[in-house]
PDB file of C-alpha atoms and ligand atoms in Angstrom:
ATOM      1  CA  UNK A  60       5.471  36.234  28.791  1.00 60.00           C
ATOM      2  CA  UNK A  61       2.346  37.692  28.813  1.00 67.00           C
ATOM      3  CA  UNK A  62       1.730  40.561  26.083  1.00 75.00           C
ATOM      4  CA  UNK A  63       0.835  43.660  28.229  1.00 71.00           C
ATOM      5  CA  UNK A  64      -1.192  45.041  25.105  1.00 74.00           C
ATOM      6  CA  UNK A  65      -3.821  42.064  24.772  1.00 71.00           C
ATOM      7  CA  UNK A  66      -6.413  42.177  27.306  1.00 67.00           C
ATOM      8  CA  UNK A  67      -9.573  39.813  28.557  1.00 58.00           C
ATOM      9  CA  UNK A  68      -9.711  36.120  27.070  1.00 44.00           C
ATOM     10  CA  UNK A  69     -11.393  35.859  24.023  1.00 39.00           C
ATOM     11  CA  UNK A  70     -11.153  33.284  20.920  1.00 34.00           C
ATOM     12  CA  UNK A  71      -9.260  34.197  18.006  1.00 33.00           C
ATOM     13  CA  UNK A  72     -10.474  34.511  14.668  1.00 31.00           C
ATOM     14  CA  UNK A  73      -8.894  32.553  12.405  1.00 27.00           C
ATOM     15  CA  UNK A  74      -6.795  34.065   9.761  1.00 24.00           C
ATOM     16  CA  UNK A  75      -7.286  37.836  11.472  1.00 26.00           C
ATOM     17  CA  UNK A  76      -3.642  37.919  12.237  1.00 26.00           C
ATOM     18  CA  UNK A  77      -2.265  37.382   8.593  1.00 27.00           C
ATOM     19  CA  UNK A  78      -1.648  40.827   7.165  1.00 27.00           C
ATOM     20  CA  UNK A  79      -1.314  41.524   3.370  1.00 30.00           C
ATOM     21  CA  UNK A  80       1.580  41.877   1.717  1.00 36.00           C
ATOM     22  CA  UNK A  81       2.792  44.940   2.535  1.00 39.00           C
ATOM     23  CA  UNK A  82       3.097  47.551   5.906  1.00 36.00           C
ATOM     24  CA  UNK A  83       0.474  48.927   7.466  1.00 38.00           C
ATOM     25  CA  UNK A  84       1.893  52.086   6.821  1.00 39.00           C
ATOM     26  CA  UNK A  85       2.113  51.160   3.375  1.00 41.00           C
ATOM     27  CA  UNK A  86      -1.403  50.662   3.275  1.00 42.00           C
ATOM     28  CA  UNK A  87      -2.818  53.170   4.923  1.00 42.00           C
ATOM     29  CA  UNK A  88      -1.177  55.579   2.291  1.00 38.00           C
ATOM     30  CA  UNK A  89      -1.895  53.563  -0.978  1.00 38.00           C
ATOM     31  CA  UNK A  90      -0.352  53.797  -3.731  1.00 37.00           C
ATOM     32  CA  UNK A  91       3.412  55.194  -2.672  1.00 37.00           C
ATOM     33  CA  UNK A  92       3.814  56.907  -6.075  1.00 38.00           C
ATOM     34  CA  UNK A  93       1.061  59.145  -6.139  1.00 37.00           C
ATOM     35  CA  UNK A  94       1.942  60.909  -2.854  1.00 37.00           C
ATOM     36  CA  UNK A  95       5.374  60.386  -3.132  1.00 37.00           C
ATOM     37  CA  UNK A  96       6.898  63.721  -1.707  1.00 41.00           C
ATOM     38  CA  UNK A  97      10.015  64.767  -4.078  1.00 46.00           C
ATOM     39  CA  UNK A  98      12.673  65.602  -2.047  1.00 48.00           C
ATOM     40  CA  UNK A  99      15.204  67.786  -3.830  1.00 58.00           C
ATOM     41  CA  UNK A 100      18.661  68.434  -2.241  1.00 58.00           C
ATOM     42  CA  UNK A 101      17.546  72.011  -0.896  1.00 59.00           C
ATOM     43  CA  UNK A 102      14.570  70.865   0.994  1.00 52.00           C
ATOM     44  CA  UNK A 103      16.619  67.919   2.089  1.00 52.00           C
ATOM     45  CA  UNK A 104      19.213  70.220   3.618  1.00 52.00           C
ATOM     46  CA  UNK A 105      16.893  72.525   4.945  1.00 47.00           C
ATOM     47  CA  UNK A 106      15.143  70.031   7.253  1.00 45.00           C
ATOM     48  CA  UNK A 107      18.707  68.516   8.437  1.00 44.00           C
ATOM     49  CA  UNK A 108      19.218  72.347   9.130  1.00 39.00           C
ATOM     50  CA  UNK A 109      15.846  73.095  10.960  1.00 40.00           C
ATOM     51  CA  UNK A 110      16.507  70.001  13.006  1.00 40.00           C
ATOM     52  CA  UNK A 111      19.840  70.775  13.827  1.00 38.00           C
ATOM     53  CA  UNK A 112      18.731  73.768  15.531  1.00 36.00           C
ATOM     54  CA  UNK A 113      15.841  72.355  17.031  1.00 40.00           C
ATOM     55  CA  UNK A 114      18.281  69.814  18.516  1.00 40.00           C
ATOM     56  CA  UNK A 115      20.896  71.806  20.086  1.00 38.00           C
ATOM     57  CA  UNK A 116      17.999  74.084  21.425  1.00 36.00           C
ATOM     58  CA  UNK A 117      15.818  70.577  22.903  1.00 41.00           C
ATOM     59  CA  UNK A 118      18.399  68.813  24.287  1.00 43.00           C
ATOM     60  CA  UNK A 119      22.552  68.344  25.343  1.00 45.00           C
ATOM     61  CA  UNK A 120      21.580  64.856  25.615  1.00 49.00           C
ATOM     62  CA  UNK A 121      24.563  63.128  23.020  1.00 58.00           C
ATOM     63  CA  UNK A 122      21.942  59.732  23.042  1.00 73.00           C
ATOM     64  CA  UNK A 123      18.847  61.912  21.212  1.00 89.00           C
ATOM     65  CA  UNK A 124      18.598  60.322  18.088  1.00 95.00           C
ATOM     66  CA  UNK A 125      15.965  62.020  15.510  1.00 96.00           C
ATOM     67  CA  UNK A 126      13.541  59.621  13.540  1.00 97.00           C
ATOM     68  CA  UNK A 127      11.699  60.271  10.384  1.00 96.00           C
ATOM     69  CA  UNK A 128       8.504  59.200   8.776  1.00 96.00           C
ATOM     70  CA  UNK A 129       9.252  56.144   6.623  1.00 93.00           C
ATOM     71  CA  UNK A 130       6.561  57.280   4.475  1.00 91.00           C
ATOM     72  CA  UNK A 131       7.016  61.091   4.057  1.00 92.00           C
ATOM     73  CA  UNK A 132      10.317  61.706   5.276  1.00 92.00           C
ATOM     74  CA  UNK A 133       9.295  64.257   8.028  1.00 94.00           C
ATOM     75  CA  UNK A 134      10.617  64.088  11.335  1.00 96.00           C
ATOM     76  CA  UNK A 135       8.222  62.192  13.703  1.00 96.00           C
ATOM     77  CA  UNK A 136      10.019  61.388  17.295  1.00 96.00           C
ATOM     78  CA  UNK A 137      13.351  61.847  19.300  1.00 96.00           C
ATOM     79  CA  UNK A 138      14.351  58.623  21.010  1.00 96.00           C
ATOM     80  CA  UNK A 139      16.884  58.267  23.631  1.00 95.00           C
ATOM     81  CA  UNK A 140      18.572  55.197  22.127  1.00 94.00           C
ATOM     82  CA  UNK A 141      18.609  53.449  18.626  1.00 95.00           C
ATOM     83  CA  UNK A 142      15.019  51.844  17.985  1.00 96.00           C
ATOM     84  CA  UNK A 143      16.901  49.134  15.671  1.00 95.00           C
ATOM     85  CA  UNK A 144      18.439  47.791  19.303  1.00 94.00           C
ATOM     86  CA  UNK A 145      15.152  47.590  20.940  1.00 95.00           C
ATOM     87  CA  UNK A 146      12.684  44.522  21.488  1.00 94.00           C
ATOM     88  CA  UNK A 147      10.051  44.023  19.245  1.00 95.00           C
ATOM     89  CA  UNK A 148       6.597  42.308  20.196  1.00 94.00           C
ATOM     90  CA  UNK A 149       6.231  38.931  18.752  1.00 91.00           C
ATOM     91  CA  UNK A 150       2.470  39.695  17.211  1.00 92.00           C
ATOM     92  CA  UNK A 151       3.174  42.328  14.887  1.00 94.00           C
ATOM     93  CA  UNK A 152       6.506  43.135  15.689  1.00 95.00           C
ATOM     94  CA  UNK A 153       6.546  46.863  16.438  1.00 97.00           C
ATOM     95  CA  UNK A 154       9.265  48.138  18.513  1.00 97.00           C
ATOM     96  CA  UNK A 155       8.755  48.184  21.968  1.00 96.00           C
ATOM     97  CA  UNK A 156       9.663  51.820  23.337  1.00 96.00           C
ATOM     98  CA  UNK A 157       9.916  52.772  27.196  1.00 95.00           C
ATOM     99  CA  UNK A 158       7.928  55.696  26.985  1.00 93.00           C
ATOM    100  CA  UNK A 159      10.280  57.480  29.370  1.00 92.00           C
ATOM    101  CA  UNK A 160      12.496  57.167  25.857  1.00 92.00           C
ATOM    102  CA  UNK A 161      10.332  59.262  23.716  1.00 90.00           C
ATOM    103  CA  UNK A 162      11.680  62.185  24.282  1.00 88.00           C
ATOM    104  CA  UNK A 163      10.225  64.598  21.931  1.00 88.00           C
ATOM    105  CA  UNK A 164       7.598  63.762  19.369  1.00 91.00           C
ATOM    106  CA  UNK A 165       5.722  65.838  16.572  1.00 93.00           C
ATOM    107  CA  UNK A 166       2.474  63.136  16.570  1.00 94.00           C
ATOM    108  CA  UNK A 167      -0.855  63.490  16.070  1.00 94.00           C
ATOM    109  CA  UNK A 168      -4.031  61.524  17.703  1.00 95.00           C
ATOM    110  CA  UNK A 169      -5.405  59.138  15.504  1.00 95.00           C
ATOM    111  CA  UNK A 170      -8.091  56.727  15.745  1.00 94.00           C
ATOM    112  CA  UNK A 171      -8.633  53.720  18.466  1.00 95.00           C
ATOM    113  CA  UNK A 172      -8.445  50.186  16.862  1.00 95.00           C
ATOM    114  CA  UNK A 173      -9.698  47.055  18.534  1.00 95.00           C
ATOM    115  CA  UNK A 174      -7.951  43.953  17.534  1.00 94.00           C
ATOM    116  CA  UNK A 175      -8.649  40.619  18.027  1.00 92.00           C
ATOM    117  CA  UNK A 176      -5.592  38.608  18.966  1.00 89.00           C
ATOM    118  CA  UNK A 177      -4.547  34.908  20.498  1.00 87.00           C
ATOM    119  CA  UNK A 178      -5.910  35.134  23.973  1.00 86.00           C
ATOM    120  CA  UNK A 179      -8.185  38.118  23.803  1.00 90.00           C
ATOM    121  CA  UNK A 180      -8.471  41.629  22.604  1.00 93.00           C
ATOM    122  CA  UNK A 181      -6.383  44.630  21.831  1.00 94.00           C
ATOM    123  CA  UNK A 182      -6.864  48.517  21.937  1.00 95.00           C
ATOM    124  CA  UNK A 183      -4.368  50.264  19.801  1.00 96.00           C
ATOM    125  CA  UNK A 184      -4.560  54.247  20.937  1.00 97.00           C
ATOM    126  CA  UNK A 185      -2.807  55.310  17.694  1.00 97.00           C
ATOM    127  CA  UNK A 186      -0.368  58.042  16.641  1.00 96.00           C
ATOM    128  CA  UNK A 187      -0.012  59.617  13.153  1.00 97.00           C
ATOM    129  CA  UNK A 188       2.360  61.214  11.271  1.00 96.00           C
ATOM    130  CA  UNK A 189       1.629  64.620  10.019  1.00 95.00           C
ATOM    131  CA  UNK A 190       1.012  63.026   6.867  1.00 94.00           C
ATOM    132  CA  UNK A 191      -1.517  60.790   8.174  1.00 95.00           C
ATOM    133  CA  UNK A 192       0.011  57.740   8.325  1.00 95.00           C
ATOM    134  CA  UNK A 193       0.042  55.366  11.524  1.00 97.00           C
ATOM    135  CA  UNK A 194       3.295  55.113  13.068  1.00 97.00           C
ATOM    136  CA  UNK A 195       2.902  54.360  16.085  1.00 97.00           C
ATOM    137  CA  UNK A 196       0.481  53.204  19.476  1.00 97.00           C
ATOM    138  CA  UNK A 197      -0.029  52.667  23.075  1.00 96.00           C
ATOM    139  CA  UNK A 198      -2.592  50.880  25.059  1.00 94.00           C
ATOM    140  CA  UNK A 199      -4.221  53.031  26.961  1.00 93.00           C
ATOM    141  CA  UNK A 200      -5.906  56.022  26.179  1.00 94.00           C
ATOM    142  CA  UNK A 201      -3.596  59.141  24.282  1.00 93.00           C
ATOM    143  CA  UNK A 202      -4.106  61.309  27.450  1.00 91.00           C
ATOM    144  CA  UNK A 203      -3.042  58.386  29.775  1.00 90.00           C
ATOM    145  CA  UNK A 204       0.430  57.781  31.328  1.00 88.00           C
ATOM    146  CA  UNK A 205       1.794  54.970  29.856  1.00 90.00           C
ATOM    147  CA  UNK A 206       5.162  52.480  30.601  1.00 94.00           C
ATOM    148  CA  UNK A 207       5.425  51.749  26.728  1.00 95.00           C
ATOM    149  CA  UNK A 208       4.658  52.878  23.128  1.00 95.00           C
ATOM    150  CA  UNK A 209       4.943  50.730  20.069  1.00 97.00           C
ATOM    151  CA  UNK A 210       6.742  51.887  16.817  1.00 97.00           C
ATOM    152  CA  UNK A 211       4.615  50.188  14.067  1.00 97.00           C
ATOM    153  CA  UNK A 212       7.397  48.143  11.882  1.00 97.00           C
ATOM    154  CA  UNK A 213       8.977  49.745   9.513  1.00 95.00           C
ATOM    155  CA  UNK A 214       7.231  53.244  10.226  1.00 96.00           C
ATOM    156  CA  UNK A 215      10.021  55.244  11.406  1.00 97.00           C
ATOM    157  CA  UNK A 216      13.528  55.562  10.030  1.00 96.00           C
ATOM    158  CA  UNK A 217      17.035  56.509  10.945  1.00 95.00           C
ATOM    159  CA  UNK A 218      17.887  58.705   7.810  1.00 94.00           C
ATOM    160  CA  UNK A 219      15.181  60.450   5.633  1.00 90.00           C
ATOM    161  CA  UNK A 220      17.713  60.845   2.258  1.00 88.00           C
ATOM    162  CA  UNK A 221      17.754  56.621   2.704  1.00 85.00           C
ATOM    163  CA  UNK A 222      14.139  57.019   2.978  1.00 83.00           C
ATOM    164  CA  UNK A 223      13.524  59.228  -0.390  1.00 79.00           C
ATOM    165  CA  UNK A 224      15.822  56.875  -2.096  1.00 76.00           C
ATOM    166  CA  UNK A 225      14.109  53.777  -1.334  1.00 80.00           C
ATOM    167  CA  UNK A 226      10.882  55.607  -2.521  1.00 78.00           C
ATOM    168  CA  UNK A 227      12.414  56.040  -5.746  1.00 72.00           C
ATOM    169  CA  UNK A 228      11.294  53.177  -8.194  1.00 60.00           C
ATOM    170  CA  UNK A 229      14.948  51.893  -8.550  1.00 57.00           C
ATOM    171  CA  UNK A 230      15.490  51.697  -4.696  1.00 56.00           C
ATOM    172  CA  UNK A 231      12.700  48.726  -3.757  1.00 69.00           C
ATOM    173  CA  UNK A 232      14.316  46.272  -6.003  1.00 83.00           C
ATOM    174  CA  UNK A 233      16.588  44.217  -4.100  1.00 88.00           C
ATOM    175  CA  UNK A 234      20.176  45.714  -3.411  1.00 90.00           C
ATOM    176  CA  UNK A 235      23.008  43.679  -5.399  1.00 92.00           C
ATOM    177  CA  UNK A 236      24.128  42.334  -1.919  1.00 95.00           C
ATOM    178  CA  UNK A 237      21.179  40.775  -1.544  1.00 95.00           C
ATOM    179  CA  UNK A 238      20.662  37.422  -2.566  1.00 95.00           C
ATOM    180  CA  UNK A 239      17.266  34.775  -2.627  1.00 94.00           C
ATOM    181  CA  UNK A 240      17.191  31.237  -2.557  1.00 91.00           C
ATOM    182  CA  UNK A 241      14.215  29.415  -2.812  1.00 86.00           C
ATOM    183  CA  UNK A 242      13.973  26.295  -0.083  1.00 81.00           C
ATOM    184  CA  UNK A 243      12.230  23.647  -1.300  1.00 81.00           C
ATOM    185  CA  UNK A 244       8.614  22.118   0.343  1.00 76.00           C
ATOM    186  CA  UNK A 245       7.707  25.513   0.709  1.00 74.00           C
ATOM    187  CA  UNK A 246      10.360  26.464   3.494  1.00 75.00           C
ATOM    188  CA  UNK A 247      10.208  29.739   2.562  1.00 79.00           C
ATOM    189  CA  UNK A 248      13.440  31.877   1.570  1.00 89.00           C
ATOM    190  CA  UNK A 249      16.929  31.827   2.881  1.00 96.00           C
ATOM    191  CA  UNK A 250      18.691  35.298   2.322  1.00 97.00           C
ATOM    192  CA  UNK A 251      22.553  35.679   1.166  1.00 97.00           C
ATOM    193  CA  UNK A 252      23.515  39.233   2.284  1.00 98.00           C
ATOM    194  CA  UNK A 253      27.330  39.850   0.894  1.00 98.00           C
ATOM    195  CA  UNK A 254      28.844  41.922   4.337  1.00 98.00           C
ATOM    196  CA  UNK A 255      31.457  43.636   5.204  1.00 97.00           C
ATOM    197  CA  UNK A 256      32.447  44.364   8.708  1.00 98.00           C
ATOM    198  CA  UNK A 257      34.158  47.580   9.522  1.00 97.00           C
ATOM    199  CA  UNK A 258      35.369  47.402  13.414  1.00 97.00           C
ATOM    200  CA  UNK A 259      36.303  50.238  15.944  1.00 96.00           C
ATOM    201  CA  UNK A 260      33.422  52.429  15.003  1.00 97.00           C
ATOM    202  CA  UNK A 261      31.728  54.336  17.128  1.00 95.00           C
ATOM    203  CA  UNK A 262      28.499  52.059  17.427  1.00 95.00           C
ATOM    204  CA  UNK A 263      26.734  49.428  15.316  1.00 97.00           C
ATOM    205  CA  UNK A 264      25.290  50.594  12.448  1.00 97.00           C
ATOM    206  CA  UNK A 265      24.593  49.877   8.673  1.00 97.00           C
ATOM    207  CA  UNK A 266      26.429  52.580   6.941  1.00 96.00           C
ATOM    208  CA  UNK A 267      25.401  50.907   3.259  1.00 94.00           C
ATOM    209  CA  UNK A 268      23.315  48.605   1.222  1.00 93.00           C
ATOM    210  CA  UNK A 269      24.214  48.131  -2.055  1.00 91.00           C
ATOM    211  CA  UNK A 270      26.820  45.940  -3.855  1.00 93.00           C
ATOM    212  CA  UNK A 271      27.820  44.995  -0.260  1.00 96.00           C
ATOM    213  CA  UNK A 272      26.046  45.717   3.308  1.00 97.00           C
ATOM    214  CA  UNK A 273      28.408  47.353   5.115  1.00 97.00           C
ATOM    215  CA  UNK A 274      28.145  46.862   8.941  1.00 98.00           C
ATOM    216  CA  UNK A 275      30.111  48.997  11.742  1.00 98.00           C
ATOM    217  CA  UNK A 276      30.926  47.903  15.024  1.00 98.00           C
ATOM    218  CA  UNK A 277      32.795  49.510  18.086  1.00 97.00           C
ATOM    219  CA  UNK A 278      34.373  46.094  18.882  1.00 97.00           C
ATOM    220  CA  UNK A 279      38.420  46.223  18.358  1.00 95.00           C
ATOM    221  CA  UNK A 280      40.332  44.192  16.889  1.00 95.00           C
ATOM    222  CA  UNK A 281      43.463  42.970  18.399  1.00 89.00           C
ATOM    223  CA  UNK A 282      46.227  40.799  16.482  1.00 91.00           C
ATOM    224  CA  UNK A 283      43.908  40.820  13.382  1.00 90.00           C
ATOM    225  CA  UNK A 284      41.391  38.784  15.554  1.00 93.00           C
ATOM    226  CA  UNK A 285      37.841  39.697  13.972  1.00 95.00           C
ATOM    227  CA  UNK A 286      35.949  37.035  16.124  1.00 95.00           C
ATOM    228  CA  UNK A 287      34.722  40.077  18.435  1.00 96.00           C
ATOM    229  CA  UNK A 288      33.714  42.217  15.618  1.00 97.00           C
ATOM    230  CA  UNK A 289      32.315  39.532  13.542  1.00 97.00           C
ATOM    231  CA  UNK A 290      30.075  38.828  16.367  1.00 97.00           C
ATOM    232  CA  UNK A 291      28.775  42.244  16.960  1.00 98.00           C
ATOM    233  CA  UNK A 292      28.174  42.679  13.650  1.00 98.00           C
ATOM    234  CA  UNK A 293      25.844  39.369  13.830  1.00 98.00           C
ATOM    235  CA  UNK A 294      24.192  40.325  16.949  1.00 98.00           C
ATOM    236  CA  UNK A 295      23.856  43.976  15.362  1.00 98.00           C
ATOM    237  CA  UNK A 296      21.766  42.957  12.301  1.00 98.00           C
ATOM    238  CA  UNK A 297      19.888  40.152  14.062  1.00 98.00           C
ATOM    239  CA  UNK A 298      18.283  42.634  16.295  1.00 97.00           C
ATOM    240  CA  UNK A 299      17.629  45.254  13.116  1.00 97.00           C
ATOM    241  CA  UNK A 300      15.648  41.693  11.489  1.00 97.00           C
ATOM    242  CA  UNK A 301      13.514  41.243  14.574  1.00 96.00           C
ATOM    243  CA  UNK A 302      15.255  37.430  14.347  1.00 95.00           C
ATOM    244  CA  UNK A 303      16.334  35.066  16.721  1.00 95.00           C
ATOM    245  CA  UNK A 304      20.184  34.063  16.898  1.00 95.00           C
ATOM    246  CA  UNK A 305      19.107  31.043  15.029  1.00 96.00           C
ATOM    247  CA  UNK A 306      18.127  32.459  12.227  1.00 97.00           C
ATOM    248  CA  UNK A 307      21.357  34.515  11.319  1.00 98.00           C
ATOM    249  CA  UNK A 308      24.684  33.245  10.766  1.00 97.00           C
ATOM    250  CA  UNK A 309      27.642  34.135   9.352  1.00 98.00           C
ATOM    251  CA  UNK A 310      29.428  32.157   6.631  1.00 97.00           C
ATOM    252  CA  UNK A 311      32.876  33.494   7.127  1.00 95.00           C
ATOM    253  CA  UNK A 312      34.159  31.515   3.825  1.00 95.00           C
ATOM    254  CA  UNK A 313      31.139  33.295   1.579  1.00 95.00           C
ATOM    255  CA  UNK A 314      31.737  36.655   3.355  1.00 96.00           C
ATOM    256  CA  UNK A 315      27.968  36.691   3.593  1.00 98.00           C
ATOM    257  CA  UNK A 316      25.206  36.680   6.030  1.00 98.00           C
ATOM    258  CA  UNK A 317      22.540  33.393   5.895  1.00 97.00           C
ATOM    259  CA  UNK A 318      19.472  34.675   7.126  1.00 97.00           C
ATOM    260  CA  UNK A 319      16.111  32.360   7.506  1.00 95.00           C
ATOM    261  CA  UNK A 320      12.750  33.152   8.574  1.00 93.00           C
ATOM    262  CA  UNK A 321      12.167  36.800   7.363  1.00 94.00           C
ATOM    263  CA  UNK A 322      11.045  37.369   3.797  1.00 91.00           C
ATOM    264  CA  UNK A 323      13.686  39.481   1.535  1.00 91.00           C
ATOM    265  CA  UNK A 324      10.965  42.442   1.435  1.00 89.00           C
ATOM    266  CA  UNK A 325      10.597  42.871   5.449  1.00 92.00           C
ATOM    267  CA  UNK A 326      14.623  42.009   5.714  1.00 94.00           C
ATOM    268  CA  UNK A 327      15.440  45.059   3.203  1.00 92.00           C
ATOM    269  CA  UNK A 328      12.676  47.364   4.658  1.00 92.00           C
ATOM    270  CA  UNK A 329      14.070  46.762   8.308  1.00 96.00           C
ATOM    271  CA  UNK A 330      17.523  47.220   7.095  1.00 95.00           C
ATOM    272  CA  UNK A 331      16.373  50.557   5.283  1.00 93.00           C
ATOM    273  CA  UNK A 332      14.782  51.802   8.344  1.00 95.00           C
ATOM    274  CA  UNK A 333      18.136  51.432  10.395  1.00 96.00           C
ATOM    275  CA  UNK A 334      20.799  52.588   8.097  1.00 95.00           C
ATOM    276  CA  UNK A 335      22.020  56.045   9.238  1.00 93.00           C
TER     277      UNK A 335
HETATM  278 ZN1  LIG B 923       4.824  61.040   7.008  1.00 94.05          ZN
END
C-alpha cells in the first residue's frame, strides 16, 4: 500500500534512513539528564488533579485518553482510543492517528522537515511539546485539514509517573523480566520476557514491567481455559511493539514471550509508553 506521506518519485540517498541510536525526541532534547524535570510527588498529584478537572469539563467521552510527553511528562494530547492499538508507519514506526481522534492537544507548531524516502520525498509539518521536543507531524501545512496525524515513535506515554521513573538512571537498565539472547551470525537479538497474563480485566493493558511483565486482558476464562486470554495478550503486545505476528510467540512452558526483530531498547521504550 502506498504511504500517503511520500510524494513524488526521487531516488533515495543511501544511509539516510538509518537513524542514529536513540529516539528522535531524545536526540532533540540532548542529554536527558541535564534537562530532566524532577517530578516530586506533590507536583505529580497537582498534574493529575488539573487533568481530572480538565477532562471532566471538556468531555463526557469515556474513551478520552490523556497522553503525556515521554521527555518531560507534560500533558500533550487526548486521544479517542489508545495509541498502542493503532497502526504504525513502516518508514519510521510513527503511530498513524486518525485526525478526528485527536480530541484536544497542547502542541506548538514546530518546523517543516523535508526527508528523502525510498520512492520520493516527504514533508513533515511538525508539532512540538511545550518542552520543545517534536512529538507529532502531519503531511500538509499546519493550518490545513488533514486525515491523519503521525505520533513519533515513543514520544508519548500513557502514564507520566512511569516516564519520570524511566528517566531515572536505574529505570533505563533492562528490567529483570527481560533477557536478551544474542543470535549467531549477526541475526540480531532475541528477547525473552517473563510474562503473567491477568484475564477478565476491563481491556488489554500493561500493568507492570519489572520482575514480570504483567499483561491484563479482557478475555474471560471458561473452565480454566486460558487460550483466548493468552492469544489476546500476545496480539496486544505485538501491537505495542509494532511487530508482526511472526515475531512474537508465547512459550507456555517458559512462561515467557519470545520476541524477534526488535532491539531490547526499542521494545522497552514502546512497552514503557504503553503502560498504564
Ligand atoms: Zn515535553
